[in-house]
Coordinates of C-alpha atoms and ligand atoms in Angstrom, one line a residue:
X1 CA 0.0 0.0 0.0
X2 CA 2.7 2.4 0.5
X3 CA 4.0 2.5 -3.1
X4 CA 1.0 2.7 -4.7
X5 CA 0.3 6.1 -5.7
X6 CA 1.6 8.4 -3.0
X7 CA -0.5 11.4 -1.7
X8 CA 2.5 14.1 -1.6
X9 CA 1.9 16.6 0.3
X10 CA 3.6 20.0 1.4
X11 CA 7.4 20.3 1.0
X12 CA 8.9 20.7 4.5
X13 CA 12.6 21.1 4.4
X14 CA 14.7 21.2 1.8
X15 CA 18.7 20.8 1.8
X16 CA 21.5 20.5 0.0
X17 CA 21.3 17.2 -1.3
X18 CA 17.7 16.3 -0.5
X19 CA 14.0 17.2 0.0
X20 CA 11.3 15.9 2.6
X21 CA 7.7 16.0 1.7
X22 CA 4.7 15.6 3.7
X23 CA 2.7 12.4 2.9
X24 CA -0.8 13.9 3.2
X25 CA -2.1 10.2 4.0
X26 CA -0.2 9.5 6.3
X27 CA 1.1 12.3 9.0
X28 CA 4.0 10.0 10.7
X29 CA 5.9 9.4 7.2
X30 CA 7.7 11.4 4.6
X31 CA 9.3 11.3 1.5
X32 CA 12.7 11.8 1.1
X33 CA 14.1 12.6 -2.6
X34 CA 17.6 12.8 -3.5
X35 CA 18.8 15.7 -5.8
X36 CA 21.6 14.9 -8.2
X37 CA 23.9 17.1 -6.7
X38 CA 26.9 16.7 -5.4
X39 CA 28.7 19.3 -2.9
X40 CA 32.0 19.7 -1.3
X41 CA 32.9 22.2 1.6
X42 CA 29.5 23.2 2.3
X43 CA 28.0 23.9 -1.2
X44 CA 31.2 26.3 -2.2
X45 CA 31.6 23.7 -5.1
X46 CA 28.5 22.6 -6.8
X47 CA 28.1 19.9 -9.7
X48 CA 25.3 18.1 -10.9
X49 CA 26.1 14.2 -11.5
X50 CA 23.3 13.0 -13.5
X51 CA 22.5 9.4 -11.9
X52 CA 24.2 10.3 -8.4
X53 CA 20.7 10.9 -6.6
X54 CA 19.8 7.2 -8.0
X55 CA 23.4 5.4 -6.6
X56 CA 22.8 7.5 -3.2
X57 CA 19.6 6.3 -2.9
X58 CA 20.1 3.0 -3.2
X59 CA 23.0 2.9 -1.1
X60 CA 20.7 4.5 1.6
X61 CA 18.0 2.2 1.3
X62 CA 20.7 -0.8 1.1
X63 CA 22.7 0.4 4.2
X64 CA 19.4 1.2 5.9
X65 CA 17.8 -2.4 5.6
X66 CA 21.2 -4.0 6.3
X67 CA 20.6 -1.7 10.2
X68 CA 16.9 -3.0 10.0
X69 CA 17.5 -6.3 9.6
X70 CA 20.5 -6.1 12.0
X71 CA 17.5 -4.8 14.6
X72 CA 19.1 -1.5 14.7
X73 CA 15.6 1.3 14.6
X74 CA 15.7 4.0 11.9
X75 CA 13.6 6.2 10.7
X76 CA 13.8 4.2 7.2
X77 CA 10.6 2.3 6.1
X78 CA 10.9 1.2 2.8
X79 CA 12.5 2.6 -1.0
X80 CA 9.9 4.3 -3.0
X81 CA 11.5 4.6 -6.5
X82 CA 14.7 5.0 -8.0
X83 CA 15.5 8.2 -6.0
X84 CA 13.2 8.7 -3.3
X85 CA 12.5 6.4 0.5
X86 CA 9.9 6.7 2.4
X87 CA 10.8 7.5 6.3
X88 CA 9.4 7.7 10.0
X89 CA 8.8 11.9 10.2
X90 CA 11.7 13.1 12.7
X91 CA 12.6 16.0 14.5
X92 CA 16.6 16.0 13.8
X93 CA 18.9 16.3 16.4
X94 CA 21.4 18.8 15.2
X95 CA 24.6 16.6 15.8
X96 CA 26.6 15.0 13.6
X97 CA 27.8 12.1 15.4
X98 CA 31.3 11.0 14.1
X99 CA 32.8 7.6 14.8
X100 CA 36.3 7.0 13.3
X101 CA 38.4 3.5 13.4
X102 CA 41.3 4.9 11.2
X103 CA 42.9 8.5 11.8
X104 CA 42.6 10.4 8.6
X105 CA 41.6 13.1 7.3
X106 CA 40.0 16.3 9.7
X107 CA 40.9 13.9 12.3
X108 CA 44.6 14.9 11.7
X109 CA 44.6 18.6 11.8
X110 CA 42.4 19.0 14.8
X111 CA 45.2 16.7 16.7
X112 CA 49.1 17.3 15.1
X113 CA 51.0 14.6 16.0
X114 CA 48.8 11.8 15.4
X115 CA 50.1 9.7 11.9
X116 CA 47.4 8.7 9.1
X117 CA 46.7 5.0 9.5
X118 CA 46.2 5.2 13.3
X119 CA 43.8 2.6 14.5
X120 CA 41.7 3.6 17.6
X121 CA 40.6 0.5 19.2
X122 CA 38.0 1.4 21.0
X123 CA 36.6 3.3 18.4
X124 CA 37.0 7.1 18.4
X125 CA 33.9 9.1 18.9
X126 CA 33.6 12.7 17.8
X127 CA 30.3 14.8 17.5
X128 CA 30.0 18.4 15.6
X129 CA 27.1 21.0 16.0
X130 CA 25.3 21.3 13.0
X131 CA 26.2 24.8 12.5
X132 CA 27.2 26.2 8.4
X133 CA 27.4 29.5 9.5
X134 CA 30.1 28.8 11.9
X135 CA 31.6 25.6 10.1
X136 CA 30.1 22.9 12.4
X137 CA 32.1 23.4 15.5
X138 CA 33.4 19.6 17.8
X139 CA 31.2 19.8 20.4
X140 CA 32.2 18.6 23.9
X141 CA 29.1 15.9 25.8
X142 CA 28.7 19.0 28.3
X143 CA 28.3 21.5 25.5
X144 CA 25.5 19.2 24.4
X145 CA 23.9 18.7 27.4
X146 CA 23.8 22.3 28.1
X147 CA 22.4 23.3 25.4
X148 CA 19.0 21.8 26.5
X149 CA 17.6 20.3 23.2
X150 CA 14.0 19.3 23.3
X151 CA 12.7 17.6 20.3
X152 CA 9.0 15.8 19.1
X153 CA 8.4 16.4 23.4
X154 CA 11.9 14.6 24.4
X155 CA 14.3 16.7 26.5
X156 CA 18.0 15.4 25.3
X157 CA 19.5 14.7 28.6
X158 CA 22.8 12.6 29.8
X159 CA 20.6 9.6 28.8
X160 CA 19.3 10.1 25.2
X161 CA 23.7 11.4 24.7
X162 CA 24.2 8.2 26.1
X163 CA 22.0 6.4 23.5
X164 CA 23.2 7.8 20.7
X165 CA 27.1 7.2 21.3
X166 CA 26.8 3.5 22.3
X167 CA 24.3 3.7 18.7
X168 CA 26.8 5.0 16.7
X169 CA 29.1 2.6 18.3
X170 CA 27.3 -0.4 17.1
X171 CA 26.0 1.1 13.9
X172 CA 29.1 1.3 12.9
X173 CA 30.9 -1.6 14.4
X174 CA 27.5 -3.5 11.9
X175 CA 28.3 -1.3 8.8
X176 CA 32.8 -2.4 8.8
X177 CA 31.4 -5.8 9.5
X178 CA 30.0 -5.7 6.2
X179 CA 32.4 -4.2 4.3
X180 CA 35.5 -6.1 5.6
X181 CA 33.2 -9.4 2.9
X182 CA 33.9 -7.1 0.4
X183 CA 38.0 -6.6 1.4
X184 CA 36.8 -3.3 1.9
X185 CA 38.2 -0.8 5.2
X186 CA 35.1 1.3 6.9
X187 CA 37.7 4.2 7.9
X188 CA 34.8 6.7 9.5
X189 CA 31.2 7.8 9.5
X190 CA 29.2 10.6 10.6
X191 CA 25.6 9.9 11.3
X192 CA 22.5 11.8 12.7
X193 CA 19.3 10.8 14.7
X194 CA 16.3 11.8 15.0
X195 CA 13.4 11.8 17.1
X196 CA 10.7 9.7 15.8
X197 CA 7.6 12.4 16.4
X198 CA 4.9 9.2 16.5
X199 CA 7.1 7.4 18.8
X200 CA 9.6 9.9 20.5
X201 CA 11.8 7.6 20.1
X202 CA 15.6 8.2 18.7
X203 CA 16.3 6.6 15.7
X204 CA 19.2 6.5 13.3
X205 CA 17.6 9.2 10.4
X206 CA 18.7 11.1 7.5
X207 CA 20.3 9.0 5.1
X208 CA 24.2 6.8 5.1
X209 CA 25.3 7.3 1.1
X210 CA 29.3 7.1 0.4
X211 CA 28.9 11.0 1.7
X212 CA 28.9 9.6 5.1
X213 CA 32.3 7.8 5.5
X214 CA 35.3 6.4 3.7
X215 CA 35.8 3.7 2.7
X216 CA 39.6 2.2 1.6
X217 CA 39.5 -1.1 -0.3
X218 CA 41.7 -3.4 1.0
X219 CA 42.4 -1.1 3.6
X220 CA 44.5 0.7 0.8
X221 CA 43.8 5.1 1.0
X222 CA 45.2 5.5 -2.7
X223 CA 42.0 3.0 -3.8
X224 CA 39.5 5.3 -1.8
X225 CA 35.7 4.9 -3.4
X226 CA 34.4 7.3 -1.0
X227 CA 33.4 11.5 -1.8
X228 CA 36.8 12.2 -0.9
X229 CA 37.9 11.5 -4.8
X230 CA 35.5 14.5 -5.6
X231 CA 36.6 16.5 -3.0
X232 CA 40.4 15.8 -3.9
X233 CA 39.5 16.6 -7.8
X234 CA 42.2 19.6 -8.3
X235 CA 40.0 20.8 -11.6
X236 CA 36.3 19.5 -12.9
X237 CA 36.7 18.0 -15.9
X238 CA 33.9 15.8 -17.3
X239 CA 36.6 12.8 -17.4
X240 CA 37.6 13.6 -13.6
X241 CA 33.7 13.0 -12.9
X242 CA 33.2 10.3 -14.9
X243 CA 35.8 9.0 -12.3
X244 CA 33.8 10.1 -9.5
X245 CA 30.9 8.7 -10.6
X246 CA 32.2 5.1 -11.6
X247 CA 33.7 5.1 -8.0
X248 CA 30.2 5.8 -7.0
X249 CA 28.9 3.0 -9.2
X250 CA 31.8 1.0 -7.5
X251 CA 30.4 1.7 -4.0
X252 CA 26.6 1.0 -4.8
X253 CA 27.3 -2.2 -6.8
X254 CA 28.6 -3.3 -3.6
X255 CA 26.7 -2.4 -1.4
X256 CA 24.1 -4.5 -2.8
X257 CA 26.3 -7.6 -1.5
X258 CA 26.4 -6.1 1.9
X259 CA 22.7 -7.9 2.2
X260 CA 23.7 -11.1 1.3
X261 CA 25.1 -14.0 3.9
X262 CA 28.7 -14.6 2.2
X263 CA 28.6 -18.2 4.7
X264 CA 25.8 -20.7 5.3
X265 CA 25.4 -22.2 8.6
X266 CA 22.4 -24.1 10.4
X267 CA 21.2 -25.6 13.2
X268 CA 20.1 -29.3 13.8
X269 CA 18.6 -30.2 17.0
X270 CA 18.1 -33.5 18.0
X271 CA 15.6 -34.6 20.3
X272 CA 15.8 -38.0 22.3
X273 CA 11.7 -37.9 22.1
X274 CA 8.7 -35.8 21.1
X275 CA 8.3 -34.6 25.0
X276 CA 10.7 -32.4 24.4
X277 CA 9.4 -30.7 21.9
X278 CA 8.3 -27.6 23.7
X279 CA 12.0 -27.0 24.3
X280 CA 13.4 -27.9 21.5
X281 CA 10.8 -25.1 19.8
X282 CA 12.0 -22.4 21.8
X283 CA 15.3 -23.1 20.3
X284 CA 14.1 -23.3 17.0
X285 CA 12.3 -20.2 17.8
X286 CA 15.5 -17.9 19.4
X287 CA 17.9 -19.4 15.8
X288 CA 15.1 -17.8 13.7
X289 CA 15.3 -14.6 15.2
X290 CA 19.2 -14.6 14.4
X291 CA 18.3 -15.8 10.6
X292 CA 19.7 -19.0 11.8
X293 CA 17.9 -22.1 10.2
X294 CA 17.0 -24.6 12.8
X295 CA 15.9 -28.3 11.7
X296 CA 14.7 -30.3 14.4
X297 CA 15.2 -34.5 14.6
X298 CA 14.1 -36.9 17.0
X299 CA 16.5 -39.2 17.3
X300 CA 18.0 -41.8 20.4
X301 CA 21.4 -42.5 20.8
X302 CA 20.6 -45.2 23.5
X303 CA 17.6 -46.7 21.6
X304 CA 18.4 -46.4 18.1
X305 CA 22.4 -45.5 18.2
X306 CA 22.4 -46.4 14.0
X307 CA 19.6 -43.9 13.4
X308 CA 21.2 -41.1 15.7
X309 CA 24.6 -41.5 13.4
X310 CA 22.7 -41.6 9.8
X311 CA 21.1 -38.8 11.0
X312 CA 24.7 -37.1 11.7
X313 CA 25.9 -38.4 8.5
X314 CA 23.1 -36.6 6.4
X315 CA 23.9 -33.1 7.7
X316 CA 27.7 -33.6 7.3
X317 CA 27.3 -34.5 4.0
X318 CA 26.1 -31.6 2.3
X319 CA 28.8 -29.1 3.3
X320 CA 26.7 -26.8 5.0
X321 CA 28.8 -25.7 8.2
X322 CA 26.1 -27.1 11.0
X323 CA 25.9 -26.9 14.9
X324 CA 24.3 -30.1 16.4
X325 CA 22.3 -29.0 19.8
X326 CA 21.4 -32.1 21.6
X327 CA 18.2 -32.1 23.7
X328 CA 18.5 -35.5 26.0
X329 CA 16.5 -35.9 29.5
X330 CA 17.5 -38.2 32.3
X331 CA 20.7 -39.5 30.8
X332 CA 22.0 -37.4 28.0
X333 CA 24.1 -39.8 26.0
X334 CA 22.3 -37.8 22.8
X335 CA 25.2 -34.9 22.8
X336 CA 28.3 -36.5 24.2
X337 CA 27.9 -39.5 21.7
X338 CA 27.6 -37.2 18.5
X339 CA 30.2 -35.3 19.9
X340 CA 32.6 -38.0 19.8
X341 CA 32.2 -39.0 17.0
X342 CA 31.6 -35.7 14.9
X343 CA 33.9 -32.8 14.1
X344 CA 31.3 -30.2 14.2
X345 CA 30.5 -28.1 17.6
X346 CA 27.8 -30.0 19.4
X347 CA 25.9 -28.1 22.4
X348 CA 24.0 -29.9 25.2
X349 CA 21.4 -28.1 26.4
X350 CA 19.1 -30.9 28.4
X351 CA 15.5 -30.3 29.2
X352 CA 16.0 -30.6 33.3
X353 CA 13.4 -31.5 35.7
X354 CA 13.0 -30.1 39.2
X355 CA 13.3 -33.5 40.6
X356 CA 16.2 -35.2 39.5
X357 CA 17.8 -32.3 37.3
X358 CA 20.9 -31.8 39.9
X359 CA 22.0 -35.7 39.2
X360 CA 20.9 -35.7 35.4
X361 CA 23.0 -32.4 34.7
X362 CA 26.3 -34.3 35.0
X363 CA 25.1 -37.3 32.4
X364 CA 26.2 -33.6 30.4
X365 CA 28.9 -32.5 31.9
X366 CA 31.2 -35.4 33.2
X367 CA 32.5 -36.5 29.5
X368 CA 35.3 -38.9 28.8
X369 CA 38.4 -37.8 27.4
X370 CA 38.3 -36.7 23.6
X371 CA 34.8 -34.8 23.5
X372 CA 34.7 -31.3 23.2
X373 CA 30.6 -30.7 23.5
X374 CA 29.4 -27.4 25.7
X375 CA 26.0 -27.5 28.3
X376 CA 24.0 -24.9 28.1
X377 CA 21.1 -25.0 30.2
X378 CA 18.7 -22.4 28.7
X379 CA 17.2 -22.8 24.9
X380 CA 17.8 -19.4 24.2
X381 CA 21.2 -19.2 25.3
X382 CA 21.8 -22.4 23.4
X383 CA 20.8 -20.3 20.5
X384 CA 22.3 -17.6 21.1
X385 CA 25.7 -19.3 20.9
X386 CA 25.1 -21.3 18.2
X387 CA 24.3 -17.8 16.5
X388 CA 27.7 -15.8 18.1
X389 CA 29.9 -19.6 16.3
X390 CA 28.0 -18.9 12.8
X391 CA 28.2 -15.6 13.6
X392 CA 32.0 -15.6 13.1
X393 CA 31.6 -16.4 9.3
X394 CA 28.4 -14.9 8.6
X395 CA 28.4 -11.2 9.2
X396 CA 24.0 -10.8 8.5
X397 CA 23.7 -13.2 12.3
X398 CA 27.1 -11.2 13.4
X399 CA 24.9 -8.4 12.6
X400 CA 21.7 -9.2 14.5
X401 CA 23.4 -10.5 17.9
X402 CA 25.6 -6.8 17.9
X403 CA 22.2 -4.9 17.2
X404 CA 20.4 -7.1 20.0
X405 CA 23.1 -6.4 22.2
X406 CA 23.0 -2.5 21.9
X407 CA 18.7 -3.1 22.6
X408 CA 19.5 -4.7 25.4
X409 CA 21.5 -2.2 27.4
X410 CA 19.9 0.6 25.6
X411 CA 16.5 -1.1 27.2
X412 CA 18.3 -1.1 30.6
X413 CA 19.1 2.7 30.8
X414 CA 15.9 3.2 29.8
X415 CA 14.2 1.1 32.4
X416 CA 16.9 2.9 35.1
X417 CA 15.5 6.3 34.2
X418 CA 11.6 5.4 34.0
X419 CA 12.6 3.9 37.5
X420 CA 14.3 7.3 39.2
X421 CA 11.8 9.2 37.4
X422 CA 9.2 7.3 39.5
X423 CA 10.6 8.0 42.5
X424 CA 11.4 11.2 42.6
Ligands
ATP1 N1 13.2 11.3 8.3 C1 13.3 12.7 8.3 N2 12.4 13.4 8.8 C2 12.5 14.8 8.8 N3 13.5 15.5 8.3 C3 14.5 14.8 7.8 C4 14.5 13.3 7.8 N4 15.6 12.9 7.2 C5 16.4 14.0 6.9 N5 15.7 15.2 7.2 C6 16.2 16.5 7.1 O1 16.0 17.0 5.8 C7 16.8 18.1 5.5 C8 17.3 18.1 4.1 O2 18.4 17.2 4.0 P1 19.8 17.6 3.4 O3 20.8 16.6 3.8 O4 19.7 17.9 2.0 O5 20.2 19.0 4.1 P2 21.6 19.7 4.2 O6 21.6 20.8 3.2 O7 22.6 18.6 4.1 O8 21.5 20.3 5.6 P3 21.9 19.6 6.9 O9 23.1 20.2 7.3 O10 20.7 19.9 7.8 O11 22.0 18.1 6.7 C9 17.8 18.1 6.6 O12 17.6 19.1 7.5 C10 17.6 16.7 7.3 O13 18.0 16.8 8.6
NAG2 C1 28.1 8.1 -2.7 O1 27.8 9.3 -2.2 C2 27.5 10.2 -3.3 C3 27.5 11.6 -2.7 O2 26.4 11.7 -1.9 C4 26.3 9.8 -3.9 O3 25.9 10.7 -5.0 C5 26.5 8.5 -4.5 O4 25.3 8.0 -5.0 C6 26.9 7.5 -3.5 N1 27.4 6.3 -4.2 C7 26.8 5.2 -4.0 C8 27.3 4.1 -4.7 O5 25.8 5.1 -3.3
NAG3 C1 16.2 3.6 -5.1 O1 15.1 3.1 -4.4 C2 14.1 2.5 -5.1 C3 12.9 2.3 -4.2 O2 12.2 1.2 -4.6 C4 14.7 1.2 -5.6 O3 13.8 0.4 -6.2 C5 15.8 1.6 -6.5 O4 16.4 0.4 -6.9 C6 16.8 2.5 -5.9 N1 17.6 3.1 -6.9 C7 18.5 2.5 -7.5 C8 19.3 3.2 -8.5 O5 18.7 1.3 -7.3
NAG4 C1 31.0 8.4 24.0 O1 31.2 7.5 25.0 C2 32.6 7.2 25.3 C3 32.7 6.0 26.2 O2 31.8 6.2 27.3 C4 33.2 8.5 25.9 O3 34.6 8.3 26.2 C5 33.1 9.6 24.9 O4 33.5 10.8 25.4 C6 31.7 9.8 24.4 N1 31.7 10.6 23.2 C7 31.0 11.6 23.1 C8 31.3 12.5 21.8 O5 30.1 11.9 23.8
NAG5 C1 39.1 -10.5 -0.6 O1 40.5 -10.8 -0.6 C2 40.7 -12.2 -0.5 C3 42.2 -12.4 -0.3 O2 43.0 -11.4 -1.0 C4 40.2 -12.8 -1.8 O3 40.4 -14.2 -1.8 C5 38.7 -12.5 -1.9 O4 38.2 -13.0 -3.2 C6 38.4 -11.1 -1.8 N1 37.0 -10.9 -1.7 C7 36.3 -10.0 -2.4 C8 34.9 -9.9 -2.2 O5 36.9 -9.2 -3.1
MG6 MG1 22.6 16.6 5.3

């Protein structure tokens, strides 16, 4: 329903490189259109590039449902045509938030000293008033906190500064992720949030094209497909933006791939009987959230130790790299017996009963010598780490445990401040 024929409404902002409209239907979306402009320095130099708002908007819309799919929230709701996305309405925060892994660039001049090619590890975080009269001066966390932003009803206070660094942090730690399956170095980004005015929520907004960071193939700066070509263009020649553009083409012919799983991986659970089928679902249920496919068997390795090895045998054979989660009651022979005799990760994670679970547990535990399986007790833990091995050749489930991860504490300071709020 949303592409169908949209009902535009009144212009409301227009920038350099883009225009929001109004969607008269619906009064918590907009349109954003890319313009095919391209500007260096804050507009000083000005070309058109016929086909750049169509490469920028589908490396938006790419990078954006890469972050969606991660679980990070944005304001992005879905591509609308060639050069326009549709997007939550947001009241923007005026801060750039900058997050560098690679000195480069400003970086440099603000702090003499400091060689190209540094790697900050943690990541270095930087944020800039958005400010063109006055050339977008750093700000300092206290200079932000003092200046007492209220947008869409929220008051920007220590917490929602808080939010938006550890964001950026994980938006970005997602985003190199991603690049590094294409050989390809995420040097730094500047990103801006929003405040979601249905929700009040922040949310990763504007739009991440190859104007928002570098990027250095092979980690290599003289291969650089990012704007800083255009910005480093000494005279504008039609050939020396032909350049330009094919290293945008380069960039959003790639960024394409950023969507799709470069490994395969699954998970087969194995079930000693049907009455554990309630657990073995949860299981099933927690890999699906990751994009992990989950297969469950029911299978004995006490009463039908041929079967339970076929079984093995099948999901070795096809090549697809698989995590064997073995869901045994009373005595679990189920795990430690595919474990020893499979070179895949097996994890037991036995369906315990208040009665007799403290003696069961060590059927798990207590292996001989030469088996290497784990014991996790709870299914979605069990999945969770079958996610995090995967997750170490599969950047997409890489992607969704490091987005859940920033949820979870952002969830937590959230909960802290409804909680003092309360009580004061
Ligand atoms: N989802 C959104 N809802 C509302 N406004 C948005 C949204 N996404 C982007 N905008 C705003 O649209 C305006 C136009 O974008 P553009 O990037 O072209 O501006 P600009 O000239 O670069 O100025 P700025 O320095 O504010 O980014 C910006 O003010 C931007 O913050
Ligand atoms: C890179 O950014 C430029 C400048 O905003 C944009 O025009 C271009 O479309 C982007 N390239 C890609 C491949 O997205
Ligand atoms: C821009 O977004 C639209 C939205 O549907 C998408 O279909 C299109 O492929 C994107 N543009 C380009 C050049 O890919
Ligand atoms: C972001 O958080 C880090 C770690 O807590 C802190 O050192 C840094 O000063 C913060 N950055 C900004 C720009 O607020
Ligand atoms: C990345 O580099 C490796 C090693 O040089 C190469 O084997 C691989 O094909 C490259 N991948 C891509 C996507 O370019
Ligand atoms: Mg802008």
């Amino acid at each position: 329903w949303l592409t169908a024929d949209l009902n535009i409404g009144q212009k409301l902002n227009e920038g350099k490189t883009k225009q929001i409209f109004e969607l008269a239907d619906q009064p918590g979306l907009v349109l954003v259109q890319s313009k095919d402009q391209i500007t260096a320095g804050n507009a000083v130099r000005k070309d058109q590039m016929e086909g750049k708002a169509a490469i920028a908007n589908k490396t938006t819309c790419c990078v954006f449902k890469l972050l969606q799919e991660s679980g990070i929230k944005t304001a992005f709701v879905k591509q609308h045509s060639e050069t326009a996305f549709i997007a939550a309405r947001c009241e923007m925060i005026p801060i750039e938030w900058v997050c560098r892994r690679v000195a480069t660039g400003s970086f440099l001049k603000r702090n003499p000293g400091v060689k190209e090619g540094y790697r900050f590890t943690p990541l270095k975080m930087e944020m800039f008033f958005k400010d063109d009269a006055n050339n977008d001066p750093q700000w300092s966390e206290e200079q932000l906190l003092a200046a007492k932003f209220s947008l869409a009803g929220l008051a920007i206070g220590q917490c929602e500064v808080d939010v938006m660094n550890r964001s950026t942090v994980a938006i970005f730690e997602i985003l190199e992720k991603a690049w590094a399956t294409q050989n390809c170095t995420l040097v730094d980004m500047k990103i801006e949030f929003g405040v979601n005015v249905k929700t009040a929520e922040i949310v990763l907004a504007d739009v991440i094209d190859n104007d928002s960071w570098r990027l250095w193939p092979a980690g290599d700066r003289s291969q650089q497909k990012d704007k800083q070509v255009y910005r480093d263009l000494k005279e504008v020649t039609p050939e020396a933006m032909q350049m330009v553009k094919r290293n945008f083409e380069w960039v959003s012919e790639r960024v394409q791939l950023l969507l799709e799983p470069q490994a395969s991986g699954r998970v087969v659970v194995l079930m000693g009987s049907t009455s554990d089928m309630a657990h073995c679902e949860k299981i099933k249920k927690a890999c699906t959230s990751y994009g992990l496919p989950c297969i469950l068997r029911v299978t004995s390795a006490h009463k039908g130790p041929d079967e339970t090895l076929r079984i093995k045998a099948e999901y070795e054979g096809d090549g697809v790299p698989t995590i064997f989660v073995a869901v045994a009651g009373r005595s679990n022979g189920l795990g430690p017996v595919m474990s020893g005799n499979t070179a895949y990760p097996v994890i037991n994670c036995p369906p315990l009963t208040p009665d007799w679970g403290a003696q069961d547990i060590w059927s798990s535990l207590r292996l001989p010598s030469g088996l290497g399986c784990s014991t996790i007790l709870s299914p979605d833990a069990a999945a969770q780490f079958a996610a995090q091995i995967v997750g170490l050749s599969n950047h997409l489930v890489w992607c969704k445990l490091r987005a859940s991860m920033l949820n979870t504490w952002v969830s937590l300071k959230l909960a802290d401040q409804k909680l003092q709020a309360c009580s004061l």
